Amino acid sequence: MKNIIIPLIIFFLCSCNSSHPRAKYNMTYASFIKIDSTKLSFGNIHYKEKEFLLNIPCTNNSKKNIYISSIRTGCNCISYYYPKNIIKSKDNFNISISYHPSTIKGFFSKRILVILNDGEYFFLIPITGKII
């Protein structure tokens, strides 16, 4: 019985290591990212249009380099492009957001989750518009 318990205890202790990839989900809000808040609205969009593009200027105001690991949108109506390279301290970068309107008219509001440094940090980009 002891021959089984000791390996199980060792396995359990090793699997609880904080460097495990799943431990990265404890993200910190990236308050050091400055987003140009005047560029977050699509304005009025005609529902027959296929796509609208919004370039969102951002700045890395931290003292260290960052990189965008991934972006989550929550719906298929949004696509995006982001820089794949390292973003150095105090550098500017753009995130391009494309919105593909549906036939439903009215106001819309979406949030885009930007994950930095493999889940170490995150920030949100709120976008709005009105489909007419």
Short mmCIF file of N, CA, C and O in Angstrom, two decimals:
data_model
loop_
_atom_site.label_atom_id
_atom_site.label_comp_id
_atom_site.label_asym_id
_atom_site.label_seq_id
_atom_site.Cartn_x
_atom_site.Cartn_y
_atom_site.Cartn_z
N MET A 1 0.82 -1.19 0.00
CA MET A 1 0.00 0.00 0.00
C MET A 1 0.87 1.26 0.00
O MET A 1 0.55 2.23 -0.67
N LYS A 2 1.99 1.24 0.80
CA LYS A 2 2.88 2.39 0.84
C LYS A 2 3.51 2.63 -0.52
O LYS A 2 3.83 3.76 -0.87
N ASN A 3 3.71 1.58 -1.30
CA ASN A 3 4.31 1.72 -2.63
C ASN A 3 3.40 2.51 -3.57
O ASN A 3 3.88 3.11 -4.52
N ILE A 4 2.13 2.52 -3.33
CA ILE A 4 1.19 3.26 -4.18
C ILE A 4 0.99 4.68 -3.64
O ILE A 4 0.93 5.63 -4.41
N ILE A 5 0.92 4.87 -2.35
CA ILE A 5 0.64 6.18 -1.75
C ILE A 5 1.78 7.16 -1.99
O ILE A 5 1.53 8.32 -2.34
N ILE A 6 3.00 6.76 -1.83
CA ILE A 6 4.15 7.68 -1.99
C ILE A 6 4.21 8.22 -3.41
O ILE A 6 4.32 9.43 -3.59
N PRO A 7 4.11 7.40 -4.47
CA PRO A 7 4.11 7.98 -5.82
C PRO A 7 2.91 8.91 -6.07
O PRO A 7 3.03 9.92 -6.77
N LEU A 8 1.76 8.60 -5.49
CA LEU A 8 0.60 9.47 -5.64
C LEU A 8 0.82 10.82 -4.98
O LEU A 8 0.45 11.87 -5.54
N ILE A 9 1.42 10.84 -3.82
CA ILE A 9 1.72 12.10 -3.13
C ILE A 9 2.72 12.91 -3.93
O ILE A 9 2.54 14.12 -4.12
N ILE A 10 3.74 12.28 -4.46
CA ILE A 10 4.74 12.98 -5.28
C ILE A 10 4.07 13.54 -6.53
O ILE A 10 4.30 14.69 -6.91
N PHE A 11 3.23 12.76 -7.18
CA PHE A 11 2.52 13.24 -8.37
C PHE A 11 1.65 14.45 -8.04
O PHE A 11 1.62 15.44 -8.76
N PHE A 12 0.91 14.37 -6.93
CA PHE A 12 0.05 15.48 -6.53
C PHE A 12 0.86 16.74 -6.25
O PHE A 12 0.49 17.83 -6.70
N LEU A 13 1.94 16.63 -5.53
CA LEU A 13 2.77 17.80 -5.23
C LEU A 13 3.38 18.40 -6.49
O LEU A 13 3.46 19.62 -6.63
N CYS A 14 3.79 17.59 -7.42
CA CYS A 14 4.37 18.10 -8.67
C CYS A 14 3.31 18.76 -9.55
O CYS A 14 3.59 19.74 -10.23
N SER A 15 2.11 18.24 -9.53
CA SER A 15 1.05 18.81 -10.37
C SER A 15 0.51 20.12 -9.81
O SER A 15 -0.14 20.87 -10.52
N CYS A 16 0.78 20.45 -8.57
CA CYS A 16 0.32 21.70 -7.96
C CYS A 16 1.34 22.82 -8.09
O CYS A 16 1.18 23.87 -7.50
N ASN A 17 2.38 22.61 -8.84
CA ASN A 17 3.42 23.62 -9.04
C ASN A 17 2.80 24.87 -9.66
O ASN A 17 2.04 24.81 -10.60
N SER A 18 3.15 26.06 -9.17
CA SER A 18 2.57 27.30 -9.66
C SER A 18 3.04 27.65 -11.06
O SER A 18 2.49 28.53 -11.70
N SER A 19 4.07 26.99 -11.57
CA SER A 19 4.52 27.27 -12.93
C SER A 19 3.74 26.47 -13.96
O SER A 19 4.02 26.53 -15.14
N HIS A 20 2.77 25.72 -13.51
CA HIS A 20 1.92 24.96 -14.41
C HIS A 20 1.22 25.92 -15.37
O HIS A 20 0.78 26.99 -14.95
N PRO A 21 1.07 25.59 -16.65
CA PRO A 21 0.47 26.51 -17.61
C PRO A 21 -0.92 27.02 -17.22
O PRO A 21 -1.28 28.14 -17.52
N ARG A 22 -1.70 26.23 -16.53
CA ARG A 22 -3.04 26.66 -16.14
C ARG A 22 -3.00 27.76 -15.10
O ARG A 22 -3.97 28.48 -14.91
N ALA A 23 -1.89 27.93 -14.39
CA ALA A 23 -1.77 28.96 -13.38
C ALA A 23 -1.72 30.35 -13.99
O ALA A 23 -1.89 31.34 -13.31
N LYS A 24 -1.52 30.47 -15.28
CA LYS A 24 -1.44 31.75 -15.97
C LYS A 24 -2.78 32.47 -16.04
O LYS A 24 -2.85 33.60 -16.46
N TYR A 25 -3.90 31.83 -15.71
CA TYR A 25 -5.19 32.47 -15.80
C TYR A 25 -5.43 33.49 -14.70
O TYR A 25 -6.42 34.17 -14.69
N ASN A 26 -4.51 33.64 -13.78
CA ASN A 26 -4.60 34.66 -12.76
C ASN A 26 -3.97 35.93 -13.31
O ASN A 26 -2.86 36.29 -12.96
N MET A 27 -4.69 36.61 -14.21
CA MET A 27 -4.14 37.75 -14.92
C MET A 27 -4.33 39.04 -14.14
O MET A 27 -5.27 39.18 -13.36
N THR A 28 -3.45 40.00 -14.40
CA THR A 28 -3.51 41.32 -13.80
C THR A 28 -3.94 42.32 -14.86
O THR A 28 -3.45 42.26 -15.99
N TYR A 29 -4.82 43.25 -14.49
CA TYR A 29 -5.26 44.26 -15.44
C TYR A 29 -4.07 45.14 -15.83
O TYR A 29 -3.34 45.63 -14.97
N ALA A 30 -3.87 45.35 -17.11
CA ALA A 30 -2.73 46.12 -17.64
C ALA A 30 -3.07 47.61 -17.65
O ALA A 30 -3.35 48.20 -18.69
N SER A 31 -3.03 48.22 -16.47
CA SER A 31 -3.37 49.64 -16.36
C SER A 31 -2.32 50.52 -17.05
O SER A 31 -2.56 51.70 -17.27
N PHE A 32 -1.19 49.94 -17.41
CA PHE A 32 -0.12 50.69 -18.08
C PHE A 32 -0.36 50.86 -19.58
O PHE A 32 0.38 51.56 -20.25
N ILE A 33 -1.40 50.23 -20.11
CA ILE A 33 -1.74 50.40 -21.53
C ILE A 33 -2.66 51.60 -21.67
O ILE A 33 -3.72 51.66 -21.04
N LYS A 34 -2.25 52.57 -22.48
CA LYS A 34 -3.08 53.74 -22.74
C LYS A 34 -3.76 53.54 -24.09
O LYS A 34 -3.10 53.26 -25.09
N ILE A 35 -5.09 53.66 -24.09
CA ILE A 35 -5.88 53.52 -25.31
C ILE A 35 -6.44 54.89 -25.67
O ILE A 35 -6.96 55.60 -24.81
N ASP A 36 -6.32 55.27 -26.94
CA ASP A 36 -6.90 56.53 -27.39
C ASP A 36 -8.41 56.38 -27.40
O ASP A 36 -8.99 55.80 -28.31
N SER A 37 -9.07 56.92 -26.36
CA SER A 37 -10.50 56.70 -26.18
C SER A 37 -11.37 57.42 -27.20
O SER A 37 -12.55 57.16 -27.29
N THR A 38 -10.80 58.30 -27.99
CA THR A 38 -11.59 58.97 -29.03
C THR A 38 -11.79 58.07 -30.24
O THR A 38 -12.54 58.42 -31.15
N LYS A 39 -11.13 56.94 -30.29
CA LYS A 39 -11.17 56.06 -31.46
C LYS A 39 -11.95 54.77 -31.22
O LYS A 39 -11.74 53.78 -31.89
N LEU A 40 -12.88 54.76 -30.29
CA LEU A 40 -13.53 53.51 -29.91
C LEU A 40 -14.96 53.35 -30.43
O LEU A 40 -15.63 52.40 -30.08
N SER A 41 -15.43 54.27 -31.26
CA SER A 41 -16.79 54.17 -31.78
C SER A 41 -16.77 54.05 -33.30
O SER A 41 -16.05 54.77 -33.98
N PHE A 42 -17.58 53.14 -33.79
CA PHE A 42 -17.76 53.00 -35.24
C PHE A 42 -18.72 54.06 -35.78
O PHE A 42 -18.81 54.25 -36.97
N GLY A 43 -19.47 54.71 -34.89
CA GLY A 43 -20.46 55.68 -35.33
C GLY A 43 -21.65 54.97 -35.96
O GLY A 43 -21.98 53.84 -35.60
N ASN A 44 -22.29 55.63 -36.94
CA ASN A 44 -23.42 55.02 -37.64
C ASN A 44 -22.93 54.12 -38.77
O ASN A 44 -22.11 54.52 -39.57
N ILE A 45 -23.45 52.90 -38.79
CA ILE A 45 -23.07 51.90 -39.78
C ILE A 45 -24.33 51.48 -40.54
O ILE A 45 -25.34 51.14 -39.92
N HIS A 46 -24.27 51.50 -41.86
CA HIS A 46 -25.41 51.03 -42.64
C HIS A 46 -25.39 49.50 -42.65
O HIS A 46 -24.36 48.88 -42.90
N TYR A 47 -26.53 48.88 -42.38
CA TYR A 47 -26.58 47.43 -42.21
C TYR A 47 -26.24 46.65 -43.48
O TYR A 47 -25.89 45.48 -43.42
N LYS A 48 -26.28 47.29 -44.66
CA LYS A 48 -25.95 46.59 -45.90
C LYS A 48 -24.44 46.54 -46.15
O LYS A 48 -23.99 45.79 -47.01
N GLU A 49 -23.68 47.32 -45.41
CA GLU A 49 -22.22 47.29 -45.56
C GLU A 49 -21.69 45.97 -45.01
O GLU A 49 -22.21 45.42 -44.05
N LYS A 50 -20.61 45.48 -45.62
CA LYS A 50 -20.07 44.18 -45.23
C LYS A 50 -19.08 44.26 -44.08
O LYS A 50 -18.96 43.33 -43.29
N GLU A 51 -18.34 45.38 -43.98
CA GLU A 51 -17.28 45.45 -42.98
C GLU A 51 -16.93 46.91 -42.68
O GLU A 51 -16.91 47.74 -43.58
N PHE A 52 -16.63 47.17 -41.42
CA PHE A 52 -16.14 48.48 -41.00
C PHE A 52 -14.87 48.28 -40.20
O PHE A 52 -14.79 47.40 -39.35
N LEU A 53 -13.88 49.11 -40.46
CA LEU A 53 -12.57 48.98 -39.82
C LEU A 53 -12.34 50.12 -38.85
O LEU A 53 -12.66 51.27 -39.14
N LEU A 54 -11.78 49.78 -37.71
CA LEU A 54 -11.44 50.76 -36.68
C LEU A 54 -10.02 50.48 -36.23
O LEU A 54 -9.71 49.36 -35.79
N ASN A 55 -9.12 51.46 -36.38
CA ASN A 55 -7.75 51.34 -35.89
C ASN A 55 -7.66 51.99 -34.52
O ASN A 55 -7.99 53.17 -34.38
N ILE A 56 -7.23 51.23 -33.54
CA ILE A 56 -7.19 51.73 -32.17
C ILE A 56 -5.73 51.93 -31.75
O ILE A 56 -4.99 50.97 -31.57
N PRO A 57 -5.31 53.20 -31.60
CA PRO A 57 -3.95 53.48 -31.17
C PRO A 57 -3.78 53.21 -29.67
O PRO A 57 -4.61 53.62 -28.86
N CYS A 58 -2.71 52.52 -29.31
CA CYS A 58 -2.41 52.18 -27.92
C CYS A 58 -0.94 52.51 -27.64
O CYS A 58 -0.13 52.59 -28.55
N THR A 59 -0.63 52.66 -26.35
CA THR A 59 0.76 52.92 -25.93
C THR A 59 1.10 52.03 -24.75
O THR A 59 0.29 51.87 -23.83
N ASN A 60 2.29 51.44 -24.78
CA ASN A 60 2.81 50.66 -23.66
C ASN A 60 3.53 51.62 -22.72
O ASN A 60 4.66 51.99 -22.95
N ASN A 61 2.88 52.03 -21.64
CA ASN A 61 3.47 52.97 -20.68
C ASN A 61 4.20 52.25 -19.54
O ASN A 61 4.52 52.88 -18.54
N SER A 62 4.46 50.96 -19.69
CA SER A 62 5.18 50.24 -18.64
C SER A 62 6.69 50.40 -18.83
O SER A 62 7.14 50.98 -19.82
N LYS A 63 7.44 49.85 -17.90
CA LYS A 63 8.90 49.89 -17.99
C LYS A 63 9.47 48.61 -18.59
O LYS A 63 10.67 48.43 -18.62
N LYS A 64 8.58 47.72 -19.06
CA LYS A 64 9.08 46.47 -19.63
C LYS A 64 8.42 46.18 -20.97
O LYS A 64 7.40 46.77 -21.33
N ASN A 65 9.02 45.26 -21.69
CA ASN A 65 8.48 44.86 -22.99
C ASN A 65 7.27 43.95 -22.79
O ASN A 65 7.21 43.19 -21.83
N ILE A 66 6.34 44.05 -23.73
CA ILE A 66 5.16 43.21 -23.70
C ILE A 66 4.93 42.63 -25.09
O ILE A 66 5.56 43.06 -26.06
N TYR A 67 4.04 41.67 -25.18
CA TYR A 67 3.59 41.18 -26.47
C TYR A 67 2.15 40.71 -26.31
O TYR A 67 1.71 40.33 -25.22
N ILE A 68 1.41 40.81 -27.39
CA ILE A 68 0.01 40.38 -27.38
C ILE A 68 -0.01 38.88 -27.67
O ILE A 68 0.44 38.43 -28.72
N SER A 69 -0.52 38.11 -26.73
CA SER A 69 -0.61 36.66 -26.88
C SER A 69 -1.83 36.28 -27.70
O SER A 69 -1.74 35.43 -28.58
N SER A 70 -2.97 36.89 -27.38
CA SER A 70 -4.20 36.57 -28.10
C SER A 70 -5.25 37.64 -27.82
O SER A 70 -5.10 38.47 -26.94
N ILE A 71 -6.31 37.57 -28.61
CA ILE A 71 -7.45 38.46 -28.45
C ILE A 71 -8.71 37.60 -28.47
O ILE A 71 -8.83 36.68 -29.26
N ARG A 72 -9.64 37.91 -27.58
CA ARG A 72 -10.93 37.22 -27.50
C ARG A 72 -12.03 38.24 -27.77
O ARG A 72 -12.03 39.33 -27.19
N THR A 73 -12.98 37.89 -28.64
CA THR A 73 -14.02 38.84 -29.02
C THR A 73 -15.41 38.48 -28.53
O THR A 73 -16.23 39.36 -28.34
N GLY A 74 -15.74 37.24 -28.39
CA GLY A 74 -17.06 36.84 -27.91
C GLY A 74 -18.11 36.70 -28.99
O GLY A 74 -19.22 36.28 -28.70
N CYS A 75 -17.81 37.09 -30.23
CA CYS A 75 -18.78 36.89 -31.31
C CYS A 75 -18.05 36.81 -32.66
O CYS A 75 -16.91 37.26 -32.78
N ASN A 76 -18.73 36.25 -33.65
CA ASN A 76 -18.15 36.12 -34.98
C ASN A 76 -18.25 37.40 -35.80
O ASN A 76 -17.74 37.46 -36.91
N CYS A 77 -18.90 38.41 -35.27
CA CYS A 77 -19.08 39.66 -36.00
C CYS A 77 -17.84 40.56 -35.93
O CYS A 77 -17.79 41.60 -36.57
N ILE A 78 -16.83 40.15 -35.17
CA ILE A 78 -15.62 40.96 -35.01
C ILE A 78 -14.40 40.13 -35.43
O ILE A 78 -14.24 39.00 -35.02
N SER A 79 -13.55 40.75 -36.24
CA SER A 79 -12.24 40.18 -36.54
C SER A 79 -11.20 41.23 -36.16
O SER A 79 -11.54 42.39 -35.91
N TYR A 80 -9.95 40.86 -36.12
CA TYR A 80 -8.93 41.77 -35.60
C TYR A 80 -7.57 41.48 -36.21
O TYR A 80 -7.32 40.41 -36.77
N TYR A 81 -6.69 42.46 -36.07
CA TYR A 81 -5.29 42.31 -36.42
C TYR A 81 -4.49 43.02 -35.33
O TYR A 81 -4.87 44.12 -34.90
N TYR A 82 -3.42 42.40 -34.89
CA TYR A 82 -2.57 43.01 -33.87
C TYR A 82 -1.11 42.73 -34.19
O TYR A 82 -0.80 41.77 -34.90
N PRO A 83 -0.19 43.55 -33.68
CA PRO A 83 1.24 43.33 -33.95
C PRO A 83 1.72 42.04 -33.29
O PRO A 83 1.40 41.77 -32.14
N LYS A 84 2.48 41.27 -34.03
CA LYS A 84 2.99 39.99 -33.52
C LYS A 84 4.37 40.14 -32.87
O LYS A 84 4.88 39.21 -32.28
N ASN A 85 4.96 41.31 -33.00
CA ASN A 85 6.31 41.52 -32.46
C ASN A 85 6.25 42.02 -31.01
O ASN A 85 5.20 42.33 -30.48
N ILE A 86 7.42 42.12 -30.40
CA ILE A 86 7.56 42.65 -29.05
C ILE A 86 7.25 44.14 -29.08
O ILE A 86 7.73 44.86 -29.95
N ILE A 87 6.48 44.61 -28.11
CA ILE A 87 6.17 46.03 -27.98
C ILE A 87 7.00 46.56 -26.83
O ILE A 87 6.79 46.19 -25.67
N LYS A 88 7.96 47.40 -27.15
CA LYS A 88 8.89 47.90 -26.14
C LYS A 88 8.25 48.97 -25.27
O LYS A 88 7.22 49.54 -25.61
N SER A 89 8.88 49.23 -24.14
CA SER A 89 8.43 50.25 -23.22
C SER A 89 8.30 51.59 -23.94
O SER A 89 9.16 51.98 -24.72
N LYS A 90 7.18 52.27 -23.71
CA LYS A 90 6.85 53.58 -24.28
C LYS A 90 6.55 53.55 -25.77
O LYS A 90 6.36 54.60 -26.38
N ASP A 91 6.49 52.38 -26.39
CA ASP A 91 6.17 52.28 -27.82
C ASP A 91 4.67 52.38 -28.05
O ASP A 91 3.87 51.97 -27.22
N ASN A 92 4.32 52.91 -29.23
CA ASN A 92 2.93 52.96 -29.69
C ASN A 92 2.68 51.74 -30.58
O ASN A 92 3.58 51.26 -31.26
N PHE A 93 1.43 51.27 -30.58
CA PHE A 93 1.03 50.18 -31.46
C PHE A 93 -0.45 50.33 -31.77
O PHE A 93 -1.17 51.05 -31.08
N ASN A 94 -0.90 49.68 -32.83
CA ASN A 94 -2.30 49.74 -33.24
C ASN A 94 -2.92 48.35 -33.21
O ASN A 94 -2.27 47.37 -33.58
N ILE A 95 -4.16 48.30 -32.79
CA ILE A 95 -4.97 47.10 -32.91
C ILE A 95 -6.10 47.46 -33.88
O ILE A 95 -6.80 48.45 -33.67
N SER A 96 -6.22 46.68 -34.94
CA SER A 96 -7.26 46.94 -35.94
C SER A 96 -8.44 46.00 -35.69
O SER A 96 -8.26 44.79 -35.59
N ILE A 97 -9.62 46.59 -35.61
CA ILE A 97 -10.84 45.84 -35.35
C ILE A 97 -11.76 46.00 -36.56
O ILE A 97 -12.02 47.12 -37.00
N SER A 98 -12.26 44.89 -37.08
CA SER A 98 -13.24 44.92 -38.16
C SER A 98 -14.57 44.43 -37.60
O SER A 98 -14.63 43.39 -36.94
N TYR A 99 -15.62 45.19 -37.88
CA TYR A 99 -16.95 44.82 -37.43
C TYR A 99 -17.78 44.47 -38.66
O TYR A 99 -17.81 45.21 -39.63
N HIS A 100 -18.44 43.33 -38.62
CA HIS A 100 -19.28 42.84 -39.71
C HIS A 100 -20.72 42.92 -39.22
O HIS A 100 -21.16 42.04 -38.48
N PRO A 101 -21.46 43.96 -39.62
CA PRO A 101 -22.81 44.17 -39.06
C PRO A 101 -23.80 43.09 -39.50
O PRO A 101 -23.69 42.51 -40.57
N SER A 102 -24.73 42.85 -38.61
CA SER A 102 -25.83 41.94 -38.93
C SER A 102 -26.98 42.76 -39.49
O SER A 102 -26.86 43.96 -39.69
N THR A 103 -28.09 42.14 -39.72
CA THR A 103 -29.25 42.87 -40.25
C THR A 103 -30.08 43.48 -39.13
O THR A 103 -31.08 44.12 -39.40
N ILE A 104 -29.67 43.30 -37.89
CA ILE A 104 -30.40 43.86 -36.76
C ILE A 104 -29.97 45.31 -36.57
O ILE A 104 -28.80 45.60 -36.36
N LYS A 105 -30.93 46.22 -36.67
CA LYS A 105 -30.63 47.63 -36.53
C LYS A 105 -30.63 48.02 -35.05
O LYS A 105 -31.30 47.40 -34.23
N GLY A 106 -29.86 49.07 -34.75
CA GLY A 106 -29.83 49.59 -33.39
C GLY A 106 -28.42 49.73 -32.85
O GLY A 106 -27.43 49.44 -33.52
N PHE A 107 -28.35 50.16 -31.61
CA PHE A 107 -27.09 50.39 -30.92
C PHE A 107 -26.43 49.06 -30.56
O PHE A 107 -27.11 48.10 -30.22
N PHE A 108 -25.10 49.01 -30.65
CA PHE A 108 -24.38 47.83 -30.18
C PHE A 108 -23.19 48.26 -29.33
O PHE A 108 -22.66 49.36 -29.48
N SER A 109 -22.81 47.40 -28.43
CA SER A 109 -21.66 47.61 -27.55
C SER A 109 -20.97 46.27 -27.36
O SER A 109 -21.61 45.29 -27.01
N LYS A 110 -19.68 46.23 -27.62
CA LYS A 110 -18.90 44.99 -27.48
C LYS A 110 -17.64 45.27 -26.68
O LYS A 110 -17.14 46.39 -26.65
N ARG A 111 -17.11 44.25 -26.05
CA ARG A 111 -15.82 44.33 -25.36
C ARG A 111 -14.88 43.32 -25.97
O ARG A 111 -15.25 42.18 -26.22
N ILE A 112 -13.66 43.76 -26.16
CA ILE A 112 -12.63 42.90 -26.73
C ILE A 112 -11.56 42.70 -25.67
O ILE A 112 -11.04 43.66 -25.11
N LEU A 113 -11.26 41.44 -25.37
CA LEU A 113 -10.27 41.09 -24.37
C LEU A 113 -8.92 40.89 -25.06
O LEU A 113 -8.79 40.08 -25.97
N VAL A 114 -7.91 41.64 -24.62
CA VAL A 114 -6.55 41.53 -25.16
C VAL A 114 -5.67 40.92 -24.07
O VAL A 114 -5.58 41.46 -22.97
N ILE A 115 -5.06 39.78 -24.37
CA ILE A 115 -4.23 39.05 -23.41
C ILE A 115 -2.77 39.28 -23.75
O ILE A 115 -2.34 39.09 -24.89
N LEU A 116 -1.99 39.70 -22.76
CA LEU A 116 -0.58 40.03 -22.94
C LEU A 116 0.31 39.02 -22.23
O LEU A 116 -0.06 38.48 -21.18
N ASN A 117 1.50 38.81 -22.78
CA ASN A 117 2.55 38.00 -22.15
C ASN A 117 2.05 36.65 -21.64
O ASN A 117 2.27 36.28 -20.49
N ASP A 118 1.37 35.92 -22.51
CA ASP A 118 0.85 34.58 -22.19
C ASP A 118 -0.04 34.55 -20.95
O ASP A 118 0.01 33.60 -20.16
N GLY A 119 -0.85 35.57 -20.77
CA GLY A 119 -1.80 35.57 -19.66
C GLY A 119 -1.33 36.28 -18.42
O GLY A 119 -2.02 36.26 -17.40
N GLU A 120 -0.20 36.93 -18.46
CA GLU A 120 0.28 37.67 -17.29
C GLU A 120 -0.57 38.93 -17.07
O GLU A 120 -0.89 39.30 -15.95
N TYR A 121 -0.96 39.59 -18.18
CA TYR A 121 -1.75 40.82 -18.13
C TYR A 121 -2.90 40.75 -19.13
O TYR A 121 -2.85 39.96 -20.07
N PHE A 122 -3.88 41.62 -18.94
CA PHE A 122 -4.97 41.76 -19.90
C PHE A 122 -5.47 43.20 -19.87
O PHE A 122 -5.23 43.94 -18.92
N PHE A 123 -6.13 43.61 -20.96
CA PHE A 123 -6.90 44.85 -20.95
C PHE A 123 -8.09 44.68 -21.86
O PHE A 123 -8.14 43.77 -22.68
N LEU A 124 -9.09 45.54 -21.68
CA LEU A 124 -10.33 45.47 -22.45
C LEU A 124 -10.45 46.68 -23.37
O LEU A 124 -10.09 47.79 -22.99
N ILE A 125 -10.95 46.44 -24.56
CA ILE A 125 -11.25 47.51 -25.51
C ILE A 125 -12.76 47.53 -25.70
O ILE A 125 -13.32 46.59 -26.27
N PRO A 126 -13.44 48.58 -25.23
CA PRO A 126 -14.88 48.68 -25.48
C PRO A 126 -15.12 49.38 -26.82
O PRO A 126 -14.50 50.40 -27.11
N ILE A 127 -15.99 48.82 -27.64
CA ILE A 127 -16.35 49.47 -28.90
C ILE A 127 -17.86 49.62 -28.97
O ILE A 127 -18.59 48.81 -28.40
N THR A 128 -18.30 50.66 -29.65
CA THR A 128 -19.72 50.93 -29.79
C THR A 128 -20.03 51.36 -31.22
O THR A 128 -19.13 51.66 -31.99
N GLY A 129 -21.29 51.42 -31.52
CA GLY A 129 -21.75 51.90 -32.81
C GLY A 129 -23.25 51.75 -32.92
O GLY A 129 -23.92 51.28 -31.98
N LYS A 130 -23.76 52.20 -34.04
CA LYS A 130 -25.20 52.10 -34.27
C LYS A 130 -25.43 51.64 -35.69
O LYS A 130 -24.94 52.26 -36.65
N ILE A 131 -26.17 50.55 -35.84
CA ILE A 131 -26.50 50.02 -37.16
C ILE A 131 -27.81 50.68 -37.60
O ILE A 131 -28.81 50.62 -36.89
N ILE A 132 -27.74 51.34 -38.76
CA ILE A 132 -28.94 52.06 -39.25
C ILE A 132 -29.44 51.45 -40.54
O ILE A 132 -28.75 50.71 -41.20
#
